[in-house]
Coordinates of C-alpha atoms in Angstrom, one line a residue:
X10 CA 58.5 155.5 116.4
X11 CA 61.9 154.4 117.2
X12 CA 62.7 151.0 115.7
X13 CA 63.7 148.3 117.9
X14 CA 66.7 146.3 116.5
X15 CA 67.3 143.1 118.3
X16 CA 70.9 142.0 118.3
X17 CA 72.0 138.5 119.2
X18 CA 75.3 137.9 120.8
X19 CA 77.4 135.5 118.8
X20 CA 76.9 131.9 120.0
X21 CA 79.9 130.0 121.3
X22 CA 80.6 126.7 119.4
X23 CA 79.4 123.8 121.4
X24 CA 82.1 121.5 122.6
X25 CA 81.8 117.9 121.5
X26 CA 81.7 115.4 124.2
X27 CA 85.0 113.5 124.3
X28 CA 85.1 109.9 124.9
X29 CA 88.2 107.7 124.6
X30 CA 87.9 105.4 121.6
X31 CA 87.9 101.8 122.6
X32 CA 90.5 99.5 121.0
X33 CA 89.1 96.3 122.4
X34 CA 85.8 96.0 120.5
X35 CA 85.0 93.0 118.3
X36 CA 86.1 92.8 114.7
X37 CA 82.5 93.2 113.3
X38 CA 81.7 96.3 115.3
X39 CA 85.0 97.9 114.4
X40 CA 84.4 97.2 110.7
X41 CA 80.8 98.6 111.0
X42 CA 82.2 101.6 112.8
X43 CA 79.8 101.3 115.7
X44 CA 80.4 101.2 119.4
X45 CA 80.9 97.7 120.8
X46 CA 79.6 96.9 124.3
X47 CA 82.5 94.4 124.5
X48 CA 80.4 91.7 126.2
X49 CA 82.5 88.6 126.9
X50 CA 82.3 85.9 124.2
X51 CA 80.0 87.8 121.8
X52 CA 78.8 91.4 122.0
X53 CA 75.1 92.3 122.0
X54 CA 75.4 94.3 118.7
X55 CA 76.3 91.1 116.9
X56 CA 74.1 88.6 118.7
X57 CA 71.0 90.8 118.4
X58 CA 71.4 91.2 114.6
X59 CA 72.6 87.6 113.9
X60 CA 76.1 88.7 112.9
X61 CA 79.2 86.7 113.7
X62 CA 81.2 88.2 116.6
X63 CA 84.9 87.6 117.0
X64 CA 87.5 89.4 119.1
X65 CA 91.1 89.9 118.1
X66 CA 93.5 88.5 120.6
X67 CA 96.2 91.0 119.5
X68 CA 95.9 94.7 118.6
X69 CA 98.5 97.0 117.2
X70 CA 99.7 100.0 119.2
X71 CA 98.3 103.4 118.1
X72 CA 100.3 105.1 115.3
X73 CA 102.3 103.2 112.8
X74 CA 106.0 103.5 113.3
X75 CA 107.2 106.0 110.8
X76 CA 104.7 108.8 110.2
X77 CA 105.1 108.7 106.5
X78 CA 104.1 105.0 106.5
X79 CA 101.2 105.4 109.0
X80 CA 99.3 107.7 106.7
X81 CA 99.8 105.8 103.5
X82 CA 96.8 104.9 101.4
X83 CA 96.3 101.3 100.5
X84 CA 96.4 100.9 96.7
X85 CA 95.4 97.4 95.7
X86 CA 96.4 97.1 92.1
X87 CA 93.6 99.0 90.4
X88 CA 93.2 97.6 86.9
X89 CA 93.7 100.9 85.1
X90 CA 96.6 101.9 87.3
X91 CA 94.5 104.5 89.2
X92 CA 94.7 105.0 93.0
X93 CA 91.9 104.1 95.4
X94 CA 91.3 105.0 99.0
X95 CA 91.3 102.4 101.8
X96 CA 87.5 102.3 102.0
X97 CA 87.0 102.2 98.2
X98 CA 89.6 99.4 97.8
X99 CA 88.0 97.4 100.7
X100 CA 84.5 97.9 99.3
X101 CA 85.6 96.9 95.8
X102 CA 88.0 94.1 96.6
X103 CA 87.2 92.3 99.9
X104 CA 84.2 90.3 100.8
X105 CA 85.1 90.0 104.4
X106 CA 85.7 92.1 107.5
X107 CA 88.9 94.2 107.3
X108 CA 90.0 96.0 110.5
X109 CA 92.0 99.2 110.7
X110 CA 95.0 97.2 112.0
X111 CA 94.9 94.9 109.0
X112 CA 94.7 97.9 106.7
X113 CA 97.8 99.3 108.2
X114 CA 99.7 96.1 107.6
X115 CA 98.3 95.7 104.0
X116 CA 99.5 99.3 103.3
X117 CA 103.0 98.5 104.6
X118 CA 103.2 95.2 102.7
X119 CA 102.4 96.9 99.4
X120 CA 104.5 100.1 99.8
X121 CA 107.5 98.6 101.7
X122 CA 107.5 94.8 101.6
X123 CA 106.9 94.3 97.9
X124 CA 109.6 96.7 96.7
X125 CA 112.0 94.9 99.0
X126 CA 111.0 91.5 97.7
X127 CA 111.6 92.5 94.1
X128 CA 114.8 94.3 95.0
X129 CA 117.0 91.9 92.9
X130 CA 114.7 90.4 90.3
X131 CA 111.2 91.5 89.4
X132 CA 108.6 88.8 89.6
X133 CA 104.9 88.6 88.8
X134 CA 104.5 86.7 92.1
X135 CA 104.8 89.9 94.1
X136 CA 103.6 92.5 91.6
X137 CA 100.5 90.6 90.6
X138 CA 99.6 87.1 91.8
X139 CA 99.8 87.6 95.6
X140 CA 98.0 91.0 95.6
X141 CA 95.3 89.4 93.4
X142 CA 94.9 86.4 95.6
X143 CA 94.9 88.5 98.7
X144 CA 91.7 90.1 97.5
X145 CA 89.9 86.8 96.8
X146 CA 91.4 84.3 99.2
X147 CA 91.1 85.0 102.9
X148 CA 94.0 82.6 103.7
X149 CA 96.4 84.6 101.5
X150 CA 95.0 87.9 102.8
X151 CA 95.8 87.0 106.4
X152 CA 99.3 85.7 105.5
X153 CA 100.0 89.0 103.7
X154 CA 98.9 91.0 106.7
X155 CA 101.1 88.8 108.9
X156 CA 104.1 89.5 106.6
X157 CA 103.4 93.2 106.6
X158 CA 103.3 93.3 110.4
X159 CA 106.6 91.4 110.8
X160 CA 108.3 93.5 108.2
X161 CA 107.2 96.7 109.9
X162 CA 108.3 95.4 113.3
X163 CA 111.8 94.7 111.9
X164 CA 112.0 98.1 110.2
X165 CA 111.0 99.8 113.4
X166 CA 113.6 97.8 115.3
X167 CA 116.2 98.4 112.6
X168 CA 117.2 94.7 112.4
X169 CA 116.1 91.2 111.8
X170 CA 116.0 89.0 115.0
X171 CA 118.6 86.2 115.2
X172 CA 117.7 82.6 115.8
X173 CA 117.2 82.0 119.5
X174 CA 115.5 85.3 120.2
X175 CA 111.9 84.2 119.6
X176 CA 111.0 84.5 123.3
X177 CA 111.8 88.2 123.2
X178 CA 109.5 88.6 120.2
X179 CA 106.4 87.5 122.2
X180 CA 106.4 90.8 124.1
X181 CA 106.3 92.8 120.8
X182 CA 102.7 93.7 119.8
X183 CA 103.6 93.6 116.1
X184 CA 105.0 90.1 116.2
X185 CA 102.0 88.9 118.3
X186 CA 99.6 90.4 115.8
X187 CA 101.5 88.7 112.9
X188 CA 101.3 85.3 114.8
X189 CA 97.6 85.7 115.2
X190 CA 97.1 86.5 111.5
X191 CA 99.3 83.5 110.5
X192 CA 97.1 81.3 112.7
X193 CA 94.0 82.6 111.0
X194 CA 95.5 81.9 107.6
X195 CA 96.5 78.4 108.6
X196 CA 93.1 77.7 110.1
X197 CA 91.4 78.7 106.9
X198 CA 93.6 76.4 104.8
X199 CA 93.0 73.5 107.2
X200 CA 89.2 74.1 107.0
X201 CA 89.5 73.7 103.2
X202 CA 91.7 70.6 103.2
X203 CA 89.0 68.3 101.9
X204 CA 87.9 70.7 99.2
X205 CA 88.2 69.8 95.5
X206 CA 88.8 73.4 94.5
X207 CA 91.4 73.4 91.7
X208 CA 92.9 76.6 93.0
X209 CA 93.5 75.3 96.5
X210 CA 97.0 73.9 95.8
X211 CA 98.1 77.3 94.5
X212 CA 96.6 79.0 97.6
X213 CA 98.4 76.7 99.9
X214 CA 101.7 77.1 98.1
X215 CA 101.4 80.9 98.1
X216 CA 100.6 80.9 101.8
X217 CA 103.6 78.6 102.3
X218 CA 105.9 81.1 100.6
X219 CA 104.5 83.9 102.8
X220 CA 105.0 81.8 105.9
X221 CA 108.6 81.0 105.0
X222 CA 109.4 84.7 104.7
X223 CA 107.6 85.6 107.9
X224 CA 109.6 83.0 109.8
X225 CA 112.9 84.0 108.3
X226 CA 112.1 87.6 109.2
X227 CA 111.4 86.5 112.7
X228 CA 114.8 84.6 112.8
X229 CA 113.0 81.3 113.0
X230 CA 115.0 79.2 110.5
X231 CA 113.6 75.9 111.9
X232 CA 109.9 76.8 111.2
X233 CA 110.8 78.3 107.8
X234 CA 112.5 75.1 106.8
X235 CA 109.4 73.1 107.8
X236 CA 107.2 75.3 105.6
X237 CA 109.7 75.0 102.7
X238 CA 109.7 71.2 103.0
X239 CA 105.9 71.1 103.2
X240 CA 105.7 73.2 100.0
X241 CA 108.3 71.0 98.2
X242 CA 106.4 67.9 99.1
X243 CA 103.3 69.3 97.3
X244 CA 105.4 70.2 94.3
X245 CA 107.0 66.7 94.3
X246 CA 103.5 65.2 93.8
X247 CA 102.8 67.4 90.8
X248 CA 105.5 65.9 88.6
X249 CA 106.8 69.3 87.4
X250 CA 109.0 69.4 84.3
X251 CA 110.3 71.9 81.8
X252 CA 109.1 72.0 78.2
X253 CA 111.7 71.2 75.6
X254 CA 110.6 74.0 73.3
X255 CA 111.0 77.1 75.4
X256 CA 112.0 76.0 78.9
X257 CA 108.5 76.7 80.2
X258 CA 107.4 74.9 83.3
X259 CA 104.5 72.4 83.3
X260 CA 103.1 73.1 86.8
X261 CA 99.7 71.4 86.9
X262 CA 97.7 74.6 87.2
X263 CA 100.1 76.5 89.5
X264 CA 101.7 79.7 88.3
X265 CA 105.3 79.2 87.1
X266 CA 106.5 82.1 89.3
X267 CA 105.4 80.2 92.4
X268 CA 107.5 77.1 91.5
X269 CA 110.5 79.4 90.7
X270 CA 110.2 81.1 94.1
X271 CA 110.4 77.7 95.8
X272 CA 113.4 76.9 93.8
X273 CA 115.0 80.1 94.9
X274 CA 114.5 79.2 98.6
X275 CA 115.7 75.7 98.0
X276 CA 118.9 77.1 96.5
X277 CA 120.0 78.5 99.8
X278 CA 118.5 76.0 102.1
X279 CA 120.1 73.0 100.3
X280 CA 123.4 73.9 102.0
X281 CA 121.6 73.6 105.4
X282 CA 120.5 70.0 105.2
X283 CA 117.3 70.3 103.2
X284 CA 115.8 66.9 102.5
X285 CA 114.4 65.8 99.2
X286 CA 114.9 68.9 97.0
X287 CA 113.3 69.3 93.6
X288 CA 115.6 67.9 90.9
X289 CA 113.6 68.4 87.7
X290 CA 116.2 71.0 86.5
X291 CA 119.2 68.8 87.1
X292 CA 117.6 66.0 85.2
X293 CA 116.8 68.4 82.4
X294 CA 120.3 69.9 82.1
X295 CA 122.1 66.5 82.2
X296 CA 119.8 64.6 79.9
X297 CA 119.0 67.2 77.2
X298 CA 121.2 68.9 74.6
X299 CA 121.1 72.1 76.6
X300 CA 123.4 74.0 74.2
X301 CA 120.3 74.5 72.0
X302 CA 119.0 76.9 74.6
X303 CA 122.1 79.0 74.7
X304 CA 121.8 80.5 71.2
X305 CA 121.9 84.4 71.0
X306 CA 119.4 85.8 73.5
X307 CA 116.7 88.1 72.1
X308 CA 115.4 89.4 75.4
X309 CA 116.5 89.7 79.0
X310 CA 113.5 87.6 80.1
X311 CA 114.7 84.7 77.9
X312 CA 118.3 85.1 79.2
X313 CA 117.0 84.8 82.7
X314 CA 114.9 81.8 81.8
X315 CA 117.8 80.0 80.1
X316 CA 120.0 80.6 83.2
X317 CA 117.6 79.2 85.9
X318 CA 118.1 75.5 85.2
X319 CA 121.9 76.0 85.1
X320 CA 121.7 78.0 88.3
X321 CA 119.6 75.5 90.2
X322 CA 121.6 72.5 89.0
X323 CA 125.0 74.1 89.7
X324 CA 124.2 75.1 93.3
X325 CA 122.8 71.6 93.9
X326 CA 126.0 70.0 92.8
X327 CA 128.1 72.4 94.8
X328 CA 126.0 71.7 97.9
X329 CA 126.2 67.9 97.3
X330 CA 130.1 68.1 97.2
X331 CA 130.3 70.3 100.2
X332 CA 128.2 68.0 102.3
X333 CA 129.8 64.8 101.1
X334 CA 132.8 63.3 102.8
X335 CA 136.1 63.0 100.8
X336 CA 135.6 59.3 100.7
X337 CA 132.1 59.7 99.2
X338 CA 133.5 62.1 96.6
X339 CA 136.3 59.6 95.7
X340 CA 133.8 56.7 95.3
X341 CA 131.6 58.7 93.0
X342 CA 134.3 60.8 91.3
X343 CA 133.6 59.7 87.8
X344 CA 129.9 60.9 87.9
X345 CA 130.8 64.1 89.8
X346 CA 133.6 64.9 87.4
X347 CA 131.4 64.4 84.4
X348 CA 128.6 66.6 85.8
X349 CA 131.1 69.2 87.0
X350 CA 132.7 69.6 83.5
X351 CA 129.4 69.7 81.7
X352 CA 128.1 72.5 83.9
X353 CA 131.3 74.4 83.6
X354 CA 131.1 74.1 79.8
X355 CA 127.5 75.2 79.7
X356 CA 128.0 78.1 82.1
X357 CA 131.0 79.4 80.1
X358 CA 128.9 79.3 77.0
X359 CA 126.1 81.0 78.8
X360 CA 128.4 83.8 80.0
X361 CA 129.6 84.4 76.4
X362 CA 125.9 84.6 75.2
X363 CA 125.1 87.0 78.0
X364 CA 128.0 89.3 77.2
X365 CA 127.0 89.3 73.5
X366 CA 123.4 90.2 74.5
X367 CA 124.7 93.1 76.7
X368 CA 126.8 94.5 73.9
X369 CA 123.8 94.5 71.5
X370 CA 121.4 95.8 74.1
X371 CA 123.4 98.2 76.4
X372 CA 126.6 98.7 74.4
X373 CA 128.7 97.4 77.2
X374 CA 129.4 94.4 79.4
X375 CA 131.2 96.4 82.1
X376 CA 129.8 96.5 85.7
X377 CA 131.2 100.0 86.1
X378 CA 130.1 101.5 82.8
X379 CA 129.7 105.3 83.4
X380 CA 127.1 105.6 80.6
X381 CA 124.8 103.1 82.3
X382 CA 125.4 104.7 85.7
X383 CA 124.5 108.1 84.4
X384 CA 121.4 106.9 82.5
X385 CA 118.2 108.5 83.5
X386 CA 116.1 105.6 82.2
X387 CA 115.1 103.8 85.4
X388 CA 113.8 100.8 83.5
X389 CA 117.1 100.5 81.5
X390 CA 119.2 100.8 84.7
X391 CA 117.1 98.1 86.4
X392 CA 117.5 95.7 83.4
X393 CA 121.2 96.2 83.4
X394 CA 121.3 95.6 87.2
X395 CA 119.5 92.3 86.6
X396 CA 122.2 91.4 84.1
X397 CA 124.9 92.3 86.6
X398 CA 123.3 90.1 89.3
X399 CA 122.9 87.2 86.8
X400 CA 126.5 87.6 85.7
X401 CA 127.7 87.7 89.4
X402 CA 125.8 84.4 90.1
X403 CA 127.3 82.8 86.9
X404 CA 130.8 83.7 88.0
X405 CA 130.1 82.3 91.5
X406 CA 128.8 79.1 90.1
X407 CA 131.9 78.7 87.8
X408 CA 134.3 79.2 90.7
X409 CA 132.2 77.0 93.1
X410 CA 132.1 74.1 90.6
X411 CA 135.8 74.3 90.0
X412 CA 136.6 74.1 93.7
X413 CA 133.7 71.8 94.7
X414 CA 136.0 68.7 95.1
X415 CA 138.8 70.5 96.9
X416 CA 139.9 69.0 100.2
X417 CA 137.9 70.5 103.2
X418 CA 140.7 69.9 105.6
X419 CA 143.8 71.2 103.8
X420 CA 143.3 73.8 101.1
X421 CA 145.5 73.2 98.1
X422 CA 148.7 75.2 97.6
X423 CA 149.1 77.2 95.6
X424 CA 145.6 78.4 94.6
X425 CA 145.1 78.1 90.9
X426 CA 141.9 80.2 91.0
X427 CA 143.3 83.4 92.7
X428 CA 142.4 85.6 89.7
X429 CA 138.9 84.2 89.6
X430 CA 138.4 84.9 93.3
X431 CA 139.6 88.5 92.8
X432 CA 137.2 89.0 89.9
X433 CA 134.3 87.5 91.8
X434 CA 134.9 89.7 94.9
X435 CA 135.3 92.8 92.7
X436 CA 132.1 92.0 90.9
X437 CA 130.3 91.5 94.2
X438 CA 131.6 94.8 95.5
X439 CA 130.4 96.6 92.4
X440 CA 126.9 95.2 92.7
X441 CA 126.8 96.0 96.4
X442 CA 127.7 99.7 95.7
X443 CA 124.8 99.9 93.3
X444 CA 122.5 99.5 96.3
X445 CA 124.1 102.2 98.4
X446 CA 122.4 105.1 96.7
X447 CA 118.8 105.4 95.5
X448 CA 118.7 101.6 95.0
X449 CA 119.0 100.9 98.7
X450 CA 119.8 97.3 99.4
X451 CA 116.8 95.1 100.4
X452 CA 116.8 94.0 104.0
X453 CA 115.4 90.7 102.8
X454 CA 115.6 89.1 99.3
X455 CA 114.1 85.7 98.4
X456 CA 117.1 84.7 96.3
X457 CA 120.6 84.1 97.6
X458 CA 122.8 86.1 95.2
X459 CA 125.4 88.5 96.8
X460 CA 125.9 86.4 100.0
X461 CA 126.4 83.2 98.0
X462 CA 128.9 84.8 95.6
X463 CA 131.0 86.4 98.4
X464 CA 131.1 83.2 100.4
X465 CA 132.1 81.1 97.4
X466 CA 134.9 83.6 96.7
X467 CA 136.6 82.8 100.0
X468 CA 135.6 79.1 100.5
X469 CA 138.6 76.8 100.8
X470 CA 141.0 79.6 99.8
X471 CA 144.6 79.3 101.2
X472 CA 144.9 83.0 101.6
X473 CA 143.9 84.8 104.8
X474 CA 143.4 88.1 103.0
X475 CA 140.5 86.6 101.0
X476 CA 138.7 85.4 104.1
X477 CA 139.1 88.8 105.7
X478 CA 137.9 90.7 102.6
X479 CA 134.9 88.4 102.2
X480 CA 134.0 88.6 105.9
X481 CA 134.2 92.4 105.8
X482 CA 131.9 92.5 102.8
X483 CA 129.3 90.3 104.4
X484 CA 129.4 92.1 107.7
X485 CA 128.8 95.4 105.8
X486 CA 126.1 94.0 103.6
X487 CA 123.9 93.1 106.5
X488 CA 121.1 91.6 104.5
X489 CA 119.1 88.4 104.6
X490 CA 118.9 86.5 101.3
X491 CA 116.6 83.6 101.5
X492 CA 118.1 81.1 104.0
X493 CA 121.5 82.8 103.7
X494 CA 122.2 85.5 106.3
X495 CA 125.1 87.8 105.5
X496 CA 126.0 88.2 109.2
X497 CA 125.9 84.4 109.9
X498 CA 127.9 83.6 106.8
X499 CA 130.5 86.2 107.8
X500 CA 130.9 84.6 111.2
X501 CA 131.2 81.1 109.5
X502 CA 134.0 82.5 107.3
X503 CA 135.7 83.9 110.4
X504 CA 135.5 80.4 112.0
X505 CA 136.9 78.8 108.8
X506 CA 139.8 81.3 108.9
X507 CA 140.5 80.4 112.5
X508 CA 140.7 76.7 111.6
X509 CA 143.1 77.6 108.7
X510 CA 145.2 79.7 111.1
X511 CA 145.3 77.0 113.7
X512 CA 146.7 74.6 111.1
X513 CA 149.3 77.2 110.3
X514 CA 150.2 77.7 114.0
X515 CA 150.8 74.0 114.5
X516 CA 152.8 73.7 111.3
X517 CA 156.5 74.2 111.1
X518 CA 156.3 75.9 107.7
X519 CA 157.3 79.6 107.4
X520 CA 154.4 82.0 108.0
X521 CA 153.0 83.8 105.0
X522 CA 153.3 87.6 104.8
X523 CA 150.8 89.5 106.9
X524 CA 150.4 86.7 109.6
X525 CA 151.9 86.7 113.1
X526 CA 150.9 85.0 116.3
X527 CA 151.0 85.9 120.0
X528 CA 150.1 84.0 123.2
X529 CA 148.8 85.2 126.6
X530 CA 150.7 84.8 129.8
X531 CA 149.6 81.3 130.4
X532 CA 150.5 80.2 126.8
X533 CA 147.0 78.7 126.4
X534 CA 145.3 81.4 124.4
X535 CA 146.7 82.1 120.9
X536 CA 145.9 85.3 119.0
X537 CA 146.5 85.6 115.2
X538 CA 147.3 89.1 113.9
X539 CA 146.5 89.6 110.3
X540 CA 147.4 92.4 107.9
X541 CA 145.7 92.8 104.5
X542 CA 144.7 95.4 101.9
X543 CA 141.1 96.4 101.1
X544 CA 140.5 99.0 98.4
X545 CA 144.1 100.1 98.6
X546 CA 144.0 100.6 102.4
X547 CA 146.1 98.7 104.8
X548 CA 143.9 96.9 107.4
X549 CA 144.6 94.8 110.5
X550 CA 142.6 92.3 112.4
X551 CA 143.3 90.2 115.5
X552 CA 141.5 86.9 116.1
X553 CA 141.6 84.7 119.2
X554 CA 141.7 81.1 118.0
X555 CA 138.6 80.1 119.9
X556 CA 135.0 79.6 118.6
X557 CA 132.5 82.4 118.5
X558 CA 130.0 81.6 121.2
X559 CA 127.3 83.9 119.7
X560 CA 127.4 81.9 116.5
X561 CA 127.2 78.7 118.4
X562 CA 124.2 79.9 120.3
X563 CA 122.5 80.9 117.0
X564 CA 123.2 77.5 115.5
X565 CA 122.0 75.6 118.5
X566 CA 118.6 77.4 118.2
X567 CA 118.2 75.9 114.8
X568 CA 117.1 72.3 114.4
X569 CA 119.5 70.0 112.4
X570 CA 122.3 72.7 112.4
X571 CA 124.6 70.0 113.7
X572 CA 124.2 68.4 110.2
X573 CA 125.1 71.6 108.4
X574 CA 128.3 71.4 106.3
X575 CA 130.0 74.2 108.2
X576 CA 129.1 72.7 111.6
X577 CA 130.6 69.3 110.6
X578 CA 133.7 70.7 108.8
X579 CA 134.6 73.2 111.6
X580 CA 133.3 71.1 114.6
X581 CA 131.6 74.3 115.8
X582 CA 129.2 72.6 118.2
X583 CA 131.8 70.3 119.7
X584 CA 135.1 72.1 120.4
X585 CA 135.7 75.5 122.0
X586 CA 139.3 75.9 120.7
X587 CA 140.8 75.2 117.3
X588 CA 144.2 74.3 118.9

């Protein structure tokens, strides 16, 4: 009997029904990964099960900018250093709903924002404290997400918005999402304002720091200043002081790195009319035998700790002299002169102690040491770079203090500090070159280091070449350091140079080498033609002696900019021409 063999034709795979994924569901349904019916007010899924329903007003566009960032895994500081996936990290760390958009911003914050924020000096604030608080404090969490969104928006655009461009940002989904996240953070803080939670002050201060950076990255200097002043008011009420044994801070339960971060922001904003800065360091330096803390340094961390009070006090005195009138300086000259010489003596002694530490630790004090440049030890190179940045700031402070009481109207002739200016510019150039390779410069740094040093090198200098060199360096640096923008400070130096050249034009004195003038057909517009050398190359620049309207528009978008030292000294907001 012939067997019957039944054969079955291969079945075709069933096509899955395709439905476009909704991006407008409520937060709860998206977190539960269920389809939301998107009912107005509150969806049926949430109301029928007693869950809280909330819709996001802003959603991020699909994708995530650069592909390599869009697929990154969120790693939230696993205790043993091991990685964790997004879902595992969320399940283990967060006790609230986390959406996919927020996860994207968290990932960007950790992998891109944090390395930028520790680009100059490492800090436990960014490596530990904020990531830890973001897992336990919803207010900090939403502030972190906001910062990640703003940072990614700027990286996608390739620039930081300038003051006065805020209206254009409203059309950008990333900035809108960041604004909503900041509002959530602020609302959570406001809700806890009557709480007696001992950690609340630290939460508020950390959120305040995150808000400051968010606003600076959005080009909103006015709001950043408001947040800074709010944080400083809290710190004023805490009676912070340094311990006499090891320079440690007594912060009333707030981590020391939080206070130091506020001092870093204060350092740059004090030149822009900041009211009521913290002065516990200046009182400490002037009233204590500070020489005891400048004994041979045994570690880089102690060298940095010993420098901070001198750094904060020195920049405060320089800012005070810059903002004071010549009559005010004359009336208080005895006190200013005493403080000036004490700080110069202490900084000189500190620089000697730092050089001794470098010789013992690295075998060199040179910024351009080929051995350190070729070293394969990343941690050692990073430590040496921190020393370089500290030394650069120390040199800037020394020069800034020596020229603090110079006339703002007529620079002294000849300049006794020409060699120091050259050394400071050379040191700044060396540091800047270190960030051109693998150590790419941070687009934003909380501390004003390079910008302040370059600006001080050219300030009240009676040599057009220094203005040009410093301006070129700041334009090429193109970074934001706290409240100091390299681009804005380059433009301010250009305006200072125009004022100096206009005085030269009106004077009957012979013109210095490298400076010539020409006029237009009407004789009303004067152009200065400048020749100078940069890195051994002859350069030329022409400048019309009229104010930069783009800088004026930027300043007018910032509240109280009319009270800034540069605005008053140059008359930027009043006169169009310097002639």
